[in-house]
């Protein structure tokens, strides 16, 4: 990918104010991956070894219940978002869920080993790691609070706000799974919202 340094530079400077020289120092560690629709960034019960930046495409994080074989969507990630199973990544523990491409996707990745080399060498990269941890903690807490305090309709509106074109990109049943509702309930929500406009 010819514009890999530009993509990284833009994302890393906006996210953590890393200097151009520090980003340049890291460039040999980043590599591009193309992941086909339906293929996996990481598998359930496998340690997540990479931190990715989504350049193109959408991913879902989902849990496959071994008792019922039911898939439950937990998160969606799309362009200009970091993607990782953070707990697995930092603890070197098998991931509890799958991270799957829902479209043909491109990401730029760095391995756990290389990222920690940067942490050890540069305090500014350690700050990047702290900000990354805060980001994924906020994702996790926000997701929990959505189910405690938000109605399904409010959860849907928040999802569409975070991923504006998600409805046209993935099947409705994946959105229903994420919201914890049935497909007919999702249809009613969408009709209510369309009628209110």
PDB file of C-alpha atoms in Angstrom:
ATOM      1  CA  UNK A   1       0.000   0.000   0.000  1.00  0.00           C
ATOM      2  CA  UNK A   2       1.776   3.096  -1.243  1.00  0.00           C
ATOM      3  CA  UNK A   3       0.196   5.539   1.193  1.00  0.00           C
ATOM      4  CA  UNK A   4       0.828   3.430   4.296  1.00  0.00           C
ATOM      5  CA  UNK A   5       3.136   6.016   5.947  1.00  0.00           C
ATOM      6  CA  UNK A   6       0.632   8.804   5.265  1.00  0.00           C
ATOM      7  CA  UNK A   7      -2.265   6.805   6.746  1.00  0.00           C
ATOM      8  CA  UNK A   8      -0.232   5.957   9.832  1.00  0.00           C
ATOM      9  CA  UNK A   9       1.097   9.470  10.194  1.00  0.00           C
ATOM     10  CA  UNK A  10      -2.381  11.005  10.061  1.00  0.00           C
ATOM     11  CA  UNK A  11      -3.891   8.536  12.518  1.00  0.00           C
ATOM     12  CA  UNK A  12      -1.026   8.414  14.985  1.00  0.00           C
ATOM     13  CA  UNK A  13      -0.514  12.172  15.137  1.00  0.00           C
ATOM     14  CA  UNK A  14      -4.221  12.826  15.673  1.00  0.00           C
ATOM     15  CA  UNK A  15      -4.559  10.045  18.247  1.00  0.00           C
ATOM     16  CA  UNK A  16      -1.438  10.514  20.337  1.00  0.00           C
ATOM     17  CA  UNK A  17       0.516  13.531  19.041  1.00  0.00           C
ATOM     18  CA  UNK A  18       3.503  11.346  18.175  1.00  0.00           C
ATOM     19  CA  UNK A  19       6.159  13.306  16.291  1.00  0.00           C
ATOM     20  CA  UNK A  20       6.985  12.566  12.670  1.00  0.00           C
ATOM     21  CA  UNK A  21      10.410  11.236  13.657  1.00  0.00           C
ATOM     22  CA  UNK A  22       8.917   8.789  16.177  1.00  0.00           C
ATOM     23  CA  UNK A  23       6.385   7.565  13.631  1.00  0.00           C
ATOM     24  CA  UNK A  24       9.154   7.184  11.041  1.00  0.00           C
ATOM     25  CA  UNK A  25      11.097   5.135  13.600  1.00  0.00           C
ATOM     26  CA  UNK A  26       8.150   2.745  13.817  1.00  0.00           C
ATOM     27  CA  UNK A  27       7.465   2.337  10.077  1.00  0.00           C
ATOM     28  CA  UNK A  28       9.618  -0.797   9.575  1.00  0.00           C
ATOM     29  CA  UNK A  29       7.436  -2.549  12.174  1.00  0.00           C
ATOM     30  CA  UNK A  30       4.092  -1.928  10.472  1.00  0.00           C
ATOM     31  CA  UNK A  31       2.881  -4.169   7.670  1.00  0.00           C
ATOM     32  CA  UNK A  32      -0.192  -4.286   5.473  1.00  0.00           C
ATOM     33  CA  UNK A  33      -2.726  -7.091   5.383  1.00  0.00           C
ATOM     34  CA  UNK A  34      -5.588  -7.722   3.019  1.00  0.00           C
ATOM     35  CA  UNK A  35      -8.353  -9.740   4.652  1.00  0.00           C
ATOM     36  CA  UNK A  36     -11.121 -11.114   2.465  1.00  0.00           C
ATOM     37  CA  UNK A  37     -14.783 -10.929   3.370  1.00  0.00           C
ATOM     38  CA  UNK A  38     -15.524 -13.687   5.888  1.00  0.00           C
ATOM     39  CA  UNK A  39     -11.861 -14.171   6.840  1.00  0.00           C
ATOM     40  CA  UNK A  40     -10.465 -13.455  10.265  1.00  0.00           C
ATOM     41  CA  UNK A  41      -8.167 -10.899  11.855  1.00  0.00           C
ATOM     42  CA  UNK A  42      -8.100 -13.149  14.928  1.00  0.00           C
ATOM     43  CA  UNK A  43      -9.774 -16.381  15.991  1.00  0.00           C
ATOM     44  CA  UNK A  44     -11.508 -17.419  19.195  1.00  0.00           C
ATOM     45  CA  UNK A  45      -9.149 -19.269  21.583  1.00  0.00           C
ATOM     46  CA  UNK A  46      -6.076 -17.877  19.785  1.00  0.00           C
ATOM     47  CA  UNK A  47      -3.800 -15.212  21.305  1.00  0.00           C
ATOM     48  CA  UNK A  48      -4.164 -11.874  19.496  1.00  0.00           C
ATOM     49  CA  UNK A  49      -0.663 -10.969  18.336  1.00  0.00           C
ATOM     50  CA  UNK A  50      -1.385  -7.829  16.304  1.00  0.00           C
ATOM     51  CA  UNK A  51      -2.769  -4.352  16.725  1.00  0.00           C
ATOM     52  CA  UNK A  52      -4.418  -3.222  13.494  1.00  0.00           C
ATOM     53  CA  UNK A  53      -5.543   0.060  11.991  1.00  0.00           C
ATOM     54  CA  UNK A  54      -8.507  -0.371   9.638  1.00  0.00           C
ATOM     55  CA  UNK A  55      -7.751   1.322   6.330  1.00  0.00           C
ATOM     56  CA  UNK A  56     -10.684  -0.142   4.425  1.00  0.00           C
ATOM     57  CA  UNK A  57     -13.583  -2.382   5.369  1.00  0.00           C
ATOM     58  CA  UNK A  58     -15.687  -3.303   8.369  1.00  0.00           C
ATOM     59  CA  UNK A  59     -15.089  -5.932  11.043  1.00  0.00           C
ATOM     60  CA  UNK A  60     -17.261  -7.525  13.659  1.00  0.00           C
ATOM     61  CA  UNK A  61     -16.149  -8.924  16.981  1.00  0.00           C
ATOM     62  CA  UNK A  62     -18.378 -11.794  17.984  1.00  0.00           C
ATOM     63  CA  UNK A  63     -18.645 -14.639  20.461  1.00  0.00           C
ATOM     64  CA  UNK A  64     -19.657 -18.104  19.377  1.00  0.00           C
ATOM     65  CA  UNK A  65     -21.553 -19.845  22.183  1.00  0.00           C
ATOM     66  CA  UNK A  66     -20.288 -23.459  22.207  1.00  0.00           C
ATOM     67  CA  UNK A  67     -23.505 -24.643  23.883  1.00  0.00           C
ATOM     68  CA  UNK A  68     -25.939 -23.231  21.309  1.00  0.00           C
ATOM     69  CA  UNK A  69     -23.583 -22.420  18.395  1.00  0.00           C
ATOM     70  CA  UNK A  70     -25.213 -18.967  18.387  1.00  0.00           C
ATOM     71  CA  UNK A  71     -23.117 -15.995  17.283  1.00  0.00           C
ATOM     72  CA  UNK A  72     -23.417 -12.803  19.341  1.00  0.00           C
ATOM     73  CA  UNK A  73     -21.964  -9.596  17.930  1.00  0.00           C
ATOM     74  CA  UNK A  74     -20.131  -7.456  20.474  1.00  0.00           C
ATOM     75  CA  UNK A  75     -18.432  -4.649  18.520  1.00  0.00           C
ATOM     76  CA  UNK A  76     -18.064  -3.297  15.006  1.00  0.00           C
ATOM     77  CA  UNK A  77     -14.935  -1.541  13.739  1.00  0.00           C
ATOM     78  CA  UNK A  78     -14.520   0.348  10.474  1.00  0.00           C
ATOM     79  CA  UNK A  79     -12.169   2.770   8.745  1.00  0.00           C
ATOM     80  CA  UNK A  80      -9.726   4.802  10.847  1.00  0.00           C
ATOM     81  CA  UNK A  81     -10.244   2.714  13.971  1.00  0.00           C
ATOM     82  CA  UNK A  82      -7.747   0.541  15.780  1.00  0.00           C
ATOM     83  CA  UNK A  83      -8.734  -3.110  15.997  1.00  0.00           C
ATOM     84  CA  UNK A  84      -7.433  -5.631  18.517  1.00  0.00           C
ATOM     85  CA  UNK A  85      -8.570  -8.070  21.156  1.00  0.00           C
ATOM     86  CA  UNK A  86      -6.995  -5.852  23.780  1.00  0.00           C
ATOM     87  CA  UNK A  87      -7.142  -8.161  26.791  1.00  0.00           C
ATOM     88  CA  UNK A  88      -5.675 -11.034  24.787  1.00  0.00           C
ATOM     89  CA  UNK A  89      -3.065  -8.726  23.248  1.00  0.00           C
ATOM     90  CA  UNK A  90      -1.693  -7.326  26.523  1.00  0.00           C
ATOM     91  CA  UNK A  91      -2.061 -10.454  28.677  1.00  0.00           C
ATOM     92  CA  UNK A  92      -0.954 -12.938  25.989  1.00  0.00           C
ATOM     93  CA  UNK A  93      -4.068 -14.946  26.758  1.00  0.00           C
ATOM     94  CA  UNK A  94      -6.310 -16.728  24.203  1.00  0.00           C
ATOM     95  CA  UNK A  95      -8.968 -14.453  22.770  1.00  0.00           C
ATOM     96  CA  UNK A  96     -12.550 -15.102  23.886  1.00  0.00           C
ATOM     97  CA  UNK A  97     -14.068 -14.186  20.530  1.00  0.00           C
ATOM     98  CA  UNK A  98     -13.601 -13.887  16.770  1.00  0.00           C
ATOM     99  CA  UNK A  99     -12.670 -10.766  14.801  1.00  0.00           C
ATOM    100  CA  UNK A 100     -14.028 -11.209  11.275  1.00  0.00           C
ATOM    101  CA  UNK A 101     -14.009  -9.048   8.137  1.00  0.00           C
ATOM    102  CA  UNK A 102     -17.531  -8.303   6.932  1.00  0.00           C
ATOM    103  CA  UNK A 103     -16.205  -6.863   3.670  1.00  0.00           C
ATOM    104  CA  UNK A 104     -12.965  -7.172   1.765  1.00  0.00           C
ATOM    105  CA  UNK A 105     -10.660  -5.218   4.043  1.00  0.00           C
ATOM    106  CA  UNK A 106      -7.195  -3.721   4.327  1.00  0.00           C
ATOM    107  CA  UNK A 107      -5.425  -3.048   7.594  1.00  0.00           C
ATOM    108  CA  UNK A 108      -2.015  -1.875   8.738  1.00  0.00           C
ATOM    109  CA  UNK A 109      -0.718  -3.955  11.664  1.00  0.00           C
ATOM    110  CA  UNK A 110       2.044  -4.023  14.227  1.00  0.00           C
ATOM    111  CA  UNK A 111       2.928  -7.065  16.329  1.00  0.00           C
ATOM    112  CA  UNK A 112       2.885  -7.187  20.117  1.00  0.00           C
ATOM    113  CA  UNK A 113       6.658  -7.724  20.171  1.00  0.00           C
ATOM    114  CA  UNK A 114       7.418  -4.730  17.963  1.00  0.00           C
ATOM    115  CA  UNK A 115       5.004  -2.425  19.757  1.00  0.00           C
ATOM    116  CA  UNK A 116       6.594  -3.292  23.098  1.00  0.00           C
ATOM    117  CA  UNK A 117      10.017  -2.603  21.641  1.00  0.00           C
ATOM    118  CA  UNK A 118       8.774   0.900  20.889  1.00  0.00           C
ATOM    119  CA  UNK A 119       7.347   1.219  24.414  1.00  0.00           C
ATOM    120  CA  UNK A 120      10.698   0.302  25.933  1.00  0.00           C
ATOM    121  CA  UNK A 121      12.680   2.649  23.738  1.00  0.00           C
ATOM    122  CA  UNK A 122      10.479   5.756  23.625  1.00  0.00           C
ATOM    123  CA  UNK A 123       8.361   7.280  26.446  1.00  0.00           C
ATOM    124  CA  UNK A 124       6.111   8.855  23.815  1.00  0.00           C
ATOM    125  CA  UNK A 125       5.199   5.428  22.513  1.00  0.00           C
ATOM    126  CA  UNK A 126       4.410   4.357  26.076  1.00  0.00           C
ATOM    127  CA  UNK A 127       1.959   7.242  26.167  1.00  0.00           C
ATOM    128  CA  UNK A 128       0.441   5.890  22.956  1.00  0.00           C
ATOM    129  CA  UNK A 129      -0.041   2.566  24.766  1.00  0.00           C
ATOM    130  CA  UNK A 130      -1.786   4.288  27.692  1.00  0.00           C
ATOM    131  CA  UNK A 131      -4.117   6.162  25.345  1.00  0.00           C
ATOM    132  CA  UNK A 132      -4.854   2.914  23.502  1.00  0.00           C
ATOM    133  CA  UNK A 133      -5.720   1.201  26.793  1.00  0.00           C
ATOM    134  CA  UNK A 134      -7.999   4.096  27.733  1.00  0.00           C
ATOM    135  CA  UNK A 135      -9.688   3.934  24.331  1.00  0.00           C
ATOM    136  CA  UNK A 136     -10.505   0.231  24.615  1.00  0.00           C
ATOM    137  CA  UNK A 137     -11.572   0.592  28.244  1.00  0.00           C
ATOM    138  CA  UNK A 138     -14.016   3.285  27.127  1.00  0.00           C
ATOM    139  CA  UNK A 139     -15.318   1.032  24.344  1.00  0.00           C
ATOM    140  CA  UNK A 140     -15.936  -1.740  26.850  1.00  0.00           C
ATOM    141  CA  UNK A 141     -17.575   0.431  29.509  1.00  0.00           C
ATOM    142  CA  UNK A 142     -19.729   2.274  26.976  1.00  0.00           C
ATOM    143  CA  UNK A 143     -20.965  -1.045  25.605  1.00  0.00           C
ATOM    144  CA  UNK A 144     -21.919  -2.243  29.099  1.00  0.00           C
ATOM    145  CA  UNK A 145     -23.682   1.033  29.912  1.00  0.00           C
ATOM    146  CA  UNK A 146     -25.657   0.899  26.652  1.00  0.00           C
ATOM    147  CA  UNK A 147     -27.408  -2.263  27.850  1.00  0.00           C
ATOM    148  CA  UNK A 148     -27.934  -0.874  31.352  1.00  0.00           C
ATOM    149  CA  UNK A 149     -29.201   2.594  30.501  1.00  0.00           C
ATOM    150  CA  UNK A 150     -30.190   2.780  26.804  1.00  0.00           C
ATOM    151  CA  UNK A 151     -33.273   1.525  25.024  1.00  0.00           C
ATOM    152  CA  UNK A 152     -32.757  -0.615  21.879  1.00  0.00           C
ATOM    153  CA  UNK A 153     -33.687   2.428  19.778  1.00  0.00           C
ATOM    154  CA  UNK A 154     -31.079   4.566  21.541  1.00  0.00           C
ATOM    155  CA  UNK A 155     -28.495   1.818  21.029  1.00  0.00           C
ATOM    156  CA  UNK A 156     -29.355   1.730  17.337  1.00  0.00           C
ATOM    157  CA  UNK A 157     -29.021   5.505  16.955  1.00  0.00           C
ATOM    158  CA  UNK A 158     -25.649   5.420  18.707  1.00  0.00           C
ATOM    159  CA  UNK A 159     -24.446   2.638  16.398  1.00  0.00           C
ATOM    160  CA  UNK A 160     -25.518   4.557  13.294  1.00  0.00           C
ATOM    161  CA  UNK A 161     -23.824   7.683  14.639  1.00  0.00           C
ATOM    162  CA  UNK A 162     -20.548   5.769  15.111  1.00  0.00           C
ATOM    163  CA  UNK A 163     -20.809   3.932  11.760  1.00  0.00           C
ATOM    164  CA  UNK A 164     -23.020   6.158   9.552  1.00  0.00           C
ATOM    165  CA  UNK A 165     -23.282   3.770   6.583  1.00  0.00           C
ATOM    166  CA  UNK A 166     -23.425   0.495   8.531  1.00  0.00           C
ATOM    167  CA  UNK A 167     -27.022  -0.232   7.463  1.00  0.00           C
ATOM    168  CA  UNK A 168     -26.015  -0.401   3.808  1.00  0.00           C
ATOM    169  CA  UNK A 169     -22.838  -2.371   4.494  1.00  0.00           C
ATOM    170  CA  UNK A 170     -23.911  -5.371   6.569  1.00  0.00           C
ATOM    171  CA  UNK A 171     -27.005  -7.605   6.870  1.00  0.00           C
ATOM    172  CA  UNK A 172     -29.695  -6.483   9.322  1.00  0.00           C
ATOM    173  CA  UNK A 173     -29.421  -9.662  11.407  1.00  0.00           C
ATOM    174  CA  UNK A 174     -25.884  -8.689  12.410  1.00  0.00           C
ATOM    175  CA  UNK A 175     -27.181  -5.352  13.669  1.00  0.00           C
ATOM    176  CA  UNK A 176     -30.012  -7.101  15.536  1.00  0.00           C
ATOM    177  CA  UNK A 177     -27.502  -9.396  17.207  1.00  0.00           C
ATOM    178  CA  UNK A 178     -25.373  -6.429  18.265  1.00  0.00           C
ATOM    179  CA  UNK A 179     -28.397  -4.614  19.707  1.00  0.00           C
ATOM    180  CA  UNK A 180     -29.679  -7.724  21.496  1.00  0.00           C
ATOM    181  CA  UNK A 181     -33.042  -7.666  19.704  1.00  0.00           C
ATOM    182  CA  UNK A 182     -34.879  -9.602  16.990  1.00  0.00           C
ATOM    183  CA  UNK A 183     -35.016  -8.647  13.315  1.00  0.00           C
ATOM    184  CA  UNK A 184     -38.724  -7.632  13.528  1.00  0.00           C
ATOM    185  CA  UNK A 185     -37.889  -5.340  16.461  1.00  0.00           C
ATOM    186  CA  UNK A 186     -35.117  -3.728  14.422  1.00  0.00           C
ATOM    187  CA  UNK A 187     -37.522  -3.200  11.517  1.00  0.00           C
ATOM    188  CA  UNK A 188     -39.989  -1.440  13.844  1.00  0.00           C
ATOM    189  CA  UNK A 189     -37.230   0.808  15.199  1.00  0.00           C
ATOM    190  CA  UNK A 190     -36.139   1.792  11.711  1.00  0.00           C
ATOM    191  CA  UNK A 191     -39.721   2.522  10.647  1.00  0.00           C
ATOM    192  CA  UNK A 192     -40.286   4.716  13.718  1.00  0.00           C
ATOM    193  CA  UNK A 193     -37.100   6.661  13.032  1.00  0.00           C
ATOM    194  CA  UNK A 194     -37.949   7.070   9.335  1.00  0.00           C
ATOM    195  CA  UNK A 195     -41.467   8.246  10.253  1.00  0.00           C
ATOM    196  CA  UNK A 196     -40.126  10.809  12.712  1.00  0.00           C
ATOM    197  CA  UNK A 197     -37.983  12.531  10.064  1.00  0.00           C
TER     198      UNK A 197
END
